[in-house]
Amino acid sequence: MLDKKGKLAFTFVSFILSFLISIQVNIAKKSPTADNISLARANELSIELERVKAERDSLAETVATLKAYKDSTSLVNESLNNDALLVAGTSEVEGPGIKVTLNDSAKVINPEINPNVLLIHDEDILSVINELFVSGAEAISINGQRIISTSYVRCVGPVVNINGTRLSAPFIVSAIGDPQTLESALKIPGGVVDNLTPWGINISITPFENIIIPAYDGLYSTKYIKRTIDKEDK
Amino acid sequence: MVISILGFIIGYILGQYLNFSVPNNYTMYLSISTLACIHVIFNGYINLKMKKFITKAFLVEFIITILVGLIASYIGILLNVPLHTGFIFVFCFNLYRKINVLIDFQFYNKDTATDKYIF
């Protein structure tokens, strides 16, 4: 049989045991079922939380770096965008300039003369455009077709194809730039006007204080071109 | 025996009355302690039946069993190894073994029961 100390010891341990069970019962009552996740799961979630926190901090740093980079380059980009848009021909522009009207020769066709020389050809228009650009023209259009970096001028039978649109004489070349310089460049001795007038090609140059040149209204289609900066980023 | 049951009842009522709240992270330690208590009580009861009960040994076993269980579980958490699961398994396994021994002791051969206990 148990002595007194033994009984007390048993009572004490029983008391502790029931006390612990009682606390656990209380906890189980208070915790909703959804919160009774296993400890292993809690540990997993804790590790996942730490990982996500680290990832968030890393991304926040990246965002801060990119924001700083954006702020430093925004002014440059803004000025670049404005100039680039004007020159690219994506918007209607206006300014002082000249209008050059080119018309076929009115000379009577003579069997001794090649009739082709009496007509305006793509090379005549290209020489006018080239001379105007050289003289500082900032925007050029031909019969409303804006000349952009991918524009082409090509004779197709009796008409001239510009930006995929068939145009016929008279060709009105509008150019924005210094009117006096542009006019002088065309009329320079041995220049475009001198080369065409002997064949009876009608060329008239009219300076204007304000000319409106429309935006390029064709399609932009690229297949091979890529920005090198995009390649570097990758 | 009656006084032990009384201690059990008082402990339970006190636990309910005091309304302790333990954070979720520590409930594992509570479970380990509870199982250790059951383990010690069964051990003590078997020793009593075999007339080998020593009060000091009983109390020392109680304290050491709980401490070892708690410390091992804590180390398991630090090492990210579920050591507490092993302890729960051992305590539960021993509990069934002790019940078996007690039944043997009560209804069958006392010698067989002693052998089982030694194993």
Short mmCIF file of C-alpha atoms in Angstrom, two decimals:
data_model
loop_
_atom_site.label_atom_id
_atom_site.label_comp_id
_atom_site.label_asym_id
_atom_site.label_seq_id
_atom_site.Cartn_x
_atom_site.Cartn_y
_atom_site.Cartn_z
CA MET A 1 0.00 0.00 0.00
CA LEU A 2 1.00 3.61 -0.50
CA ASP A 3 2.37 5.65 2.34
CA LYS A 4 1.33 9.24 2.91
CA LYS A 5 4.09 10.73 0.76
CA GLY A 6 3.28 8.37 -2.05
CA LYS A 7 -0.38 9.35 -1.96
CA LEU A 8 0.54 13.02 -2.00
CA ALA A 9 2.89 12.44 -4.93
CA PHE A 10 0.18 10.63 -6.87
CA THR A 11 -2.32 13.35 -6.03
CA PHE A 12 0.11 16.04 -7.14
CA VAL A 13 0.83 14.38 -10.49
CA SER A 14 -2.88 13.72 -11.04
CA PHE A 15 -3.60 17.33 -10.24
CA ILE A 16 -1.00 18.52 -12.77
CA LEU A 17 -2.33 16.10 -15.39
CA SER A 18 -5.93 17.21 -15.01
CA PHE A 19 -4.88 20.84 -14.94
CA LEU A 20 -3.06 20.43 -18.25
CA ILE A 21 -6.00 18.54 -19.76
CA SER A 22 -8.33 21.28 -18.58
CA ILE A 23 -6.22 23.98 -20.25
CA GLN A 24 -6.16 22.01 -23.48
CA VAL A 25 -9.91 21.58 -23.37
CA ASN A 26 -10.24 25.36 -22.96
CA ILE A 27 -7.96 26.01 -25.91
CA ALA A 28 -9.88 23.54 -28.08
CA LYS A 29 -13.16 25.25 -27.17
CA LYS A 30 -11.86 28.71 -28.01
CA SER A 31 -10.19 27.81 -31.30
CA PRO A 32 -12.50 27.69 -34.32
CA THR A 33 -12.08 24.62 -36.52
CA ALA A 34 -10.38 26.62 -39.24
CA ASP A 35 -7.68 27.70 -36.81
CA ASN A 36 -6.84 24.17 -35.75
CA ILE A 37 -4.08 23.89 -38.29
CA SER A 38 -1.28 21.53 -37.53
CA LEU A 39 1.98 22.85 -36.24
CA ALA A 40 3.82 21.55 -39.28
CA ARG A 41 1.47 23.51 -41.51
CA ALA A 42 1.96 26.59 -39.36
CA ASN A 43 5.72 26.19 -39.73
CA GLU A 44 5.38 25.79 -43.50
CA LEU A 45 3.27 28.92 -43.70
CA SER A 46 5.72 30.79 -41.51
CA ILE A 47 8.63 29.84 -43.81
CA GLU A 48 6.53 30.77 -46.86
CA LEU A 49 5.70 34.11 -45.25
CA GLU A 50 9.38 34.84 -44.66
CA ARG A 51 10.17 33.95 -48.27
CA VAL A 52 7.39 36.17 -49.61
CA LYS A 53 8.50 39.01 -47.35
CA ALA A 54 12.06 38.73 -48.68
CA GLU A 55 10.72 38.67 -52.24
CA ARG A 56 8.56 41.72 -51.54
CA ASP A 57 11.54 43.63 -50.14
CA SER A 58 13.63 42.70 -53.15
CA LEU A 59 10.88 43.85 -55.54
CA ALA A 60 10.43 47.07 -53.59
CA GLU A 61 14.13 47.77 -54.07
CA THR A 62 13.81 47.10 -57.79
CA VAL A 63 10.80 49.44 -58.01
CA ALA A 64 12.74 52.17 -56.20
CA THR A 65 15.70 51.75 -58.56
CA LEU A 66 13.48 51.84 -61.64
CA LYS A 67 11.61 54.90 -60.33
CA ALA A 68 14.90 56.73 -59.84
CA TYR A 69 15.99 55.73 -63.33
CA LYS A 70 12.67 56.86 -64.79
CA ASP A 71 12.88 60.24 -63.06
CA SER A 72 16.40 60.84 -64.33
CA THR A 73 15.52 59.99 -67.93
CA SER A 74 12.01 61.43 -68.15
CA LEU A 75 13.14 64.93 -69.15
CA VAL A 76 15.43 63.59 -71.86
CA ASN A 77 12.71 61.27 -73.12
CA GLU A 78 10.16 64.09 -73.16
CA SER A 79 12.27 66.38 -75.31
CA LEU A 80 13.26 63.47 -77.52
CA ASN A 81 9.66 62.41 -77.96
CA ASN A 82 8.54 65.89 -79.00
CA ASP A 83 11.24 66.28 -81.66
CA ALA A 84 10.91 62.69 -82.78
CA LEU A 85 7.14 63.02 -83.24
CA LEU A 86 7.51 66.19 -85.32
CA VAL A 87 10.14 64.70 -87.60
CA ALA A 88 8.58 61.23 -87.78
CA GLY A 89 5.51 62.60 -89.51
CA THR A 90 3.00 61.15 -87.11
CA SER A 91 1.36 64.50 -86.46
CA GLU A 92 0.11 67.39 -88.57
CA VAL A 93 2.59 70.25 -88.53
CA GLU A 94 2.66 73.85 -89.65
CA GLY A 95 5.20 76.57 -90.22
CA PRO A 96 6.69 78.89 -92.83
CA GLY A 97 7.77 77.35 -96.10
CA ILE A 98 7.23 77.07 -99.80
CA LYS A 99 5.02 75.25 -102.24
CA VAL A 100 6.63 73.97 -105.42
CA THR A 101 4.26 73.12 -108.23
CA LEU A 102 5.60 70.74 -110.86
CA ASN A 103 3.64 70.20 -114.04
CA ASP A 104 4.26 68.34 -117.25
CA SER A 105 5.65 70.24 -120.20
CA ALA A 106 3.17 72.04 -122.44
CA LYS A 107 5.43 71.65 -125.43
CA VAL A 108 3.95 70.04 -128.51
CA ILE A 109 5.27 66.56 -128.96
CA ASN A 110 7.86 66.57 -131.64
CA PRO A 111 8.97 63.35 -133.32
CA GLU A 112 12.57 64.43 -132.80
CA ILE A 113 12.12 64.69 -129.01
CA ASN A 114 11.67 61.78 -126.63
CA PRO A 115 8.21 62.41 -125.11
CA ASN A 116 9.38 61.05 -121.76
CA VAL A 117 11.49 64.11 -121.10
CA LEU A 118 8.38 66.29 -121.26
CA LEU A 119 6.79 64.50 -118.29
CA ILE A 120 7.47 64.67 -114.58
CA HIS A 121 9.23 61.52 -113.42
CA ASP A 122 9.99 60.06 -110.00
CA GLU A 123 13.60 61.16 -110.25
CA ASP A 124 12.51 64.78 -110.80
CA ILE A 125 10.37 64.70 -107.69
CA LEU A 126 13.14 62.93 -105.73
CA SER A 127 15.66 65.59 -106.79
CA VAL A 128 13.27 68.32 -105.57
CA ILE A 129 12.72 66.55 -102.24
CA ASN A 130 16.42 65.93 -101.81
CA GLU A 131 17.27 69.56 -102.51
CA LEU A 132 14.64 70.75 -100.05
CA PHE A 133 15.88 68.45 -97.28
CA VAL A 134 19.45 69.53 -97.93
CA SER A 135 18.32 73.14 -97.60
CA GLY A 136 16.82 72.55 -94.18
CA ALA A 137 13.26 71.51 -94.90
CA GLU A 138 11.80 69.92 -91.77
CA ALA A 139 8.63 68.46 -93.24
CA ILE A 140 7.63 67.74 -96.82
CA SER A 141 4.45 66.52 -98.43
CA ILE A 142 3.54 65.84 -102.04
CA ASN A 143 -0.10 66.28 -102.93
CA GLY A 144 -0.95 65.74 -99.28
CA GLN A 145 1.28 62.66 -98.87
CA ARG A 146 3.69 63.22 -96.00
CA ILE A 147 7.24 62.15 -96.72
CA ILE A 148 8.57 59.99 -93.88
CA SER A 149 11.60 57.77 -93.46
CA THR A 150 10.02 54.84 -95.30
CA SER A 151 8.33 56.87 -98.06
CA TYR A 152 9.08 56.02 -101.63
CA VAL A 153 8.52 57.81 -104.94
CA ARG A 154 8.24 55.59 -107.96
CA CYS A 155 6.83 55.96 -111.47
CA VAL A 156 4.11 53.44 -112.21
CA GLY A 157 3.02 53.91 -115.80
CA PRO A 158 1.56 57.36 -116.29
CA VAL A 159 1.34 58.09 -112.54
CA VAL A 160 3.73 58.39 -109.64
CA ASN A 161 3.31 56.16 -106.60
CA ILE A 162 4.06 57.88 -103.31
CA ASN A 163 3.43 56.09 -99.99
CA GLY A 164 1.32 53.59 -101.93
CA THR A 165 -0.93 56.32 -103.34
CA ARG A 166 -1.03 56.96 -107.09
CA LEU A 167 -0.64 60.64 -107.91
CA SER A 168 -0.60 62.47 -111.18
CA ALA A 169 0.60 65.89 -112.27
CA PRO A 170 0.52 68.59 -111.17
CA PHE A 171 2.60 67.70 -108.14
CA ILE A 172 2.49 70.23 -105.35
CA VAL A 173 5.46 69.78 -103.06
CA SER A 174 4.94 71.58 -99.74
CA ALA A 175 7.94 72.09 -97.50
CA ILE A 176 8.34 73.71 -94.11
CA GLY A 177 11.58 75.55 -93.58
CA ASP A 178 13.11 78.94 -94.26
CA PRO A 179 11.22 80.00 -97.45
CA GLN A 180 14.06 82.07 -98.85
CA THR A 181 16.66 79.36 -98.35
CA LEU A 182 14.43 76.70 -99.84
CA GLU A 183 13.61 78.81 -102.87
CA SER A 184 17.23 79.76 -103.43
CA ALA A 185 18.32 76.15 -103.17
CA LEU A 186 15.96 75.12 -105.93
CA LYS A 187 16.85 78.07 -108.15
CA ILE A 188 20.59 77.76 -107.72
CA PRO A 189 22.38 77.83 -111.13
CA GLY A 190 22.65 74.28 -112.38
CA GLY A 191 20.11 73.20 -109.75
CA VAL A 192 16.78 71.44 -110.01
CA VAL A 193 14.90 74.30 -111.68
CA ASP A 194 17.66 74.84 -114.24
CA ASN A 195 17.68 71.15 -115.10
CA LEU A 196 13.94 70.87 -115.66
CA THR A 197 12.96 74.18 -117.28
CA PRO A 198 14.78 73.53 -120.59
CA TRP A 199 12.34 70.67 -121.23
CA GLY A 200 9.36 72.90 -120.67
CA ILE A 201 8.55 71.45 -117.23
CA ASN A 202 6.49 74.04 -115.39
CA ILE A 203 7.94 74.83 -111.99
CA SER A 204 6.50 77.52 -109.80
CA ILE A 205 7.71 78.29 -106.33
CA THR A 206 5.51 80.22 -103.90
CA PRO A 207 6.65 81.17 -100.41
CA PHE A 208 4.09 81.05 -97.59
CA GLU A 209 4.14 82.38 -94.05
CA ASN A 210 2.29 79.33 -92.84
CA ILE A 211 1.89 75.96 -94.46
CA ILE A 212 0.04 73.03 -92.94
CA ILE A 213 1.49 69.62 -93.71
CA PRO A 214 -0.71 66.66 -92.83
CA ALA A 215 0.38 63.68 -90.79
CA TYR A 216 1.34 60.42 -92.43
CA ASP A 217 -1.89 58.42 -92.68
CA GLY A 218 -0.50 55.14 -93.96
CA LEU A 219 0.28 51.95 -92.07
CA TYR A 220 3.42 51.25 -90.09
CA SER A 221 4.43 47.68 -90.70
CA THR A 222 7.69 46.28 -89.41
CA LYS A 223 8.93 42.73 -89.62
CA TYR A 224 12.68 42.71 -89.17
CA ILE A 225 13.48 45.93 -87.35
CA LYS A 226 14.13 45.72 -83.59
CA ARG A 227 15.36 48.24 -81.13
CA THR A 228 18.84 47.32 -79.96
CA ILE A 229 18.04 48.69 -76.48
CA ASP A 230 15.29 46.02 -76.13
CA LYS A 231 17.82 43.33 -77.01
CA GLU A 232 20.27 44.66 -74.41
CA ASP A 233 17.56 44.67 -71.73
CA LYS A 234 16.92 40.98 -72.34
CA MET B 1 -6.57 6.18 -4.80
CA VAL B 2 -9.53 8.31 -3.80
CA ILE B 3 -7.32 11.24 -2.94
CA SER B 4 -5.65 10.95 -6.37
CA ILE B 5 -9.04 11.13 -8.09
CA LEU B 6 -9.87 14.12 -5.91
CA GLY B 7 -6.63 15.81 -7.01
CA PHE B 8 -7.57 15.08 -10.61
CA ILE B 9 -11.00 16.66 -10.21
CA ILE B 10 -9.66 19.72 -8.40
CA GLY B 11 -7.00 20.22 -11.07
CA TYR B 12 -9.58 20.05 -13.84
CA ILE B 13 -11.95 22.48 -12.12
CA LEU B 14 -9.11 24.88 -11.35
CA GLY B 15 -7.96 24.76 -14.97
CA GLN B 16 -11.46 25.58 -16.16
CA TYR B 17 -11.90 28.29 -13.56
CA LEU B 18 -8.56 30.05 -14.16
CA ASN B 19 -9.24 29.98 -17.89
CA PHE B 20 -5.59 30.00 -19.00
CA SER B 21 -4.89 30.89 -22.62
CA VAL B 22 -1.80 29.47 -24.28
CA PRO B 23 -0.56 30.78 -27.65
CA ASN B 24 -0.98 28.36 -30.53
CA ASN B 25 2.79 27.91 -30.85
CA TYR B 26 3.01 26.45 -27.32
CA THR B 27 0.10 24.01 -27.43
CA MET B 28 2.56 21.36 -28.59
CA TYR B 29 4.44 21.63 -25.27
CA LEU B 30 1.14 21.28 -23.42
CA SER B 31 0.39 18.02 -25.26
CA ILE B 32 3.86 16.65 -24.55
CA SER B 33 3.50 17.51 -20.83
CA THR B 34 0.07 15.86 -20.65
CA LEU B 35 1.34 12.66 -22.26
CA ALA B 36 4.39 12.66 -19.98
CA CYS B 37 2.09 12.95 -16.94
CA ILE B 38 -0.02 10.00 -18.11
CA HIS B 39 3.17 8.02 -18.77
CA VAL B 40 4.48 8.70 -15.26
CA ILE B 41 1.16 7.92 -13.56
CA PHE B 42 0.86 4.56 -15.33
CA ASN B 43 4.49 3.76 -14.53
CA GLY B 44 3.91 4.63 -10.88
CA TYR B 45 0.76 2.52 -10.76
CA ILE B 46 2.54 -0.49 -12.24
CA ASN B 47 5.39 -0.08 -9.77
CA LEU B 48 2.83 0.12 -6.99
CA LYS B 49 1.21 -3.10 -8.16
CA MET B 50 4.63 -4.75 -8.26
CA LYS B 51 5.40 -3.35 -4.83
CA LYS B 52 8.40 -1.48 -6.20
CA PHE B 53 7.02 2.04 -5.76
CA ILE B 54 9.42 4.68 -4.37
CA THR B 55 7.98 8.16 -3.93
CA LYS B 56 11.22 10.01 -4.67
CA ALA B 57 11.82 7.95 -7.81
CA PHE B 58 8.24 8.66 -8.88
CA LEU B 59 8.64 12.43 -8.50
CA VAL B 60 12.10 12.47 -10.13
CA GLU B 61 10.73 10.44 -13.06
CA PHE B 62 7.83 12.88 -13.36
CA ILE B 63 10.10 15.92 -13.53
CA ILE B 64 12.72 14.36 -15.80
CA THR B 65 10.19 12.88 -18.24
CA ILE B 66 8.45 16.21 -18.67
CA LEU B 67 11.71 18.16 -18.97
CA VAL B 68 13.23 15.77 -21.51
CA GLY B 69 10.01 15.86 -23.57
CA LEU B 70 9.86 19.66 -23.55
CA ILE B 71 13.55 20.23 -24.25
CA ALA B 72 13.63 17.68 -27.06
CA SER B 73 10.54 19.26 -28.64
CA TYR B 74 12.11 22.72 -28.38
CA ILE B 75 15.32 21.48 -30.02
CA GLY B 76 13.20 19.81 -32.70
CA ILE B 77 11.61 23.17 -33.48
CA LEU B 78 15.01 24.84 -33.68
CA LEU B 79 16.34 22.13 -36.01
CA ASN B 80 13.08 21.96 -37.96
CA VAL B 81 12.82 18.24 -37.11
CA PRO B 82 9.49 17.00 -35.68
CA LEU B 83 11.02 15.42 -32.56
CA HIS B 84 7.80 16.03 -30.61
CA THR B 85 6.03 13.62 -32.96
CA GLY B 86 8.49 10.92 -31.91
CA PHE B 87 7.83 11.64 -28.26
CA ILE B 88 4.08 11.53 -28.78
CA PHE B 89 4.49 8.17 -30.49
CA VAL B 90 6.66 6.78 -27.68
CA PHE B 91 4.30 7.98 -24.94
CA CYS B 92 1.24 6.58 -26.69
CA PHE B 93 2.98 3.28 -27.44
CA ASN B 94 4.05 2.95 -23.78
CA LEU B 95 0.54 3.79 -22.63
CA TYR B 96 -0.91 0.81 -24.50
CA ARG B 97 1.89 -1.43 -23.30
CA LYS B 98 1.26 -0.43 -19.70
CA ILE B 99 -2.45 -1.03 -20.01
CA ASN B 100 -1.58 -4.47 -21.35
CA VAL B 101 0.79 -5.11 -18.46
CA LEU B 102 -1.82 -4.00 -15.91
CA ILE B 103 -4.43 -6.29 -17.43
CA ASP B 104 -1.94 -9.18 -17.40
CA PHE B 105 -1.05 -8.40 -13.84
CA GLN B 106 -4.65 -8.23 -12.73
CA PHE B 107 -6.11 -11.19 -14.59
CA TYR B 108 -3.26 -13.46 -15.76
CA ASN B 109 0.18 -14.41 -14.56
CA LYS B 110 2.10 -11.87 -12.53
CA ASP B 111 5.46 -13.19 -13.85
CA THR B 112 4.43 -12.74 -17.49
CA ALA B 113 3.33 -9.20 -16.71
CA THR B 114 6.70 -8.44 -15.10
CA ASP B 115 8.52 -9.75 -18.19
CA LYS B 116 6.45 -7.54 -20.46
CA TYR B 117 7.17 -4.56 -18.30
CA ILE B 118 10.92 -5.21 -18.37
CA PHE B 119 10.83 -5.50 -22.16
#
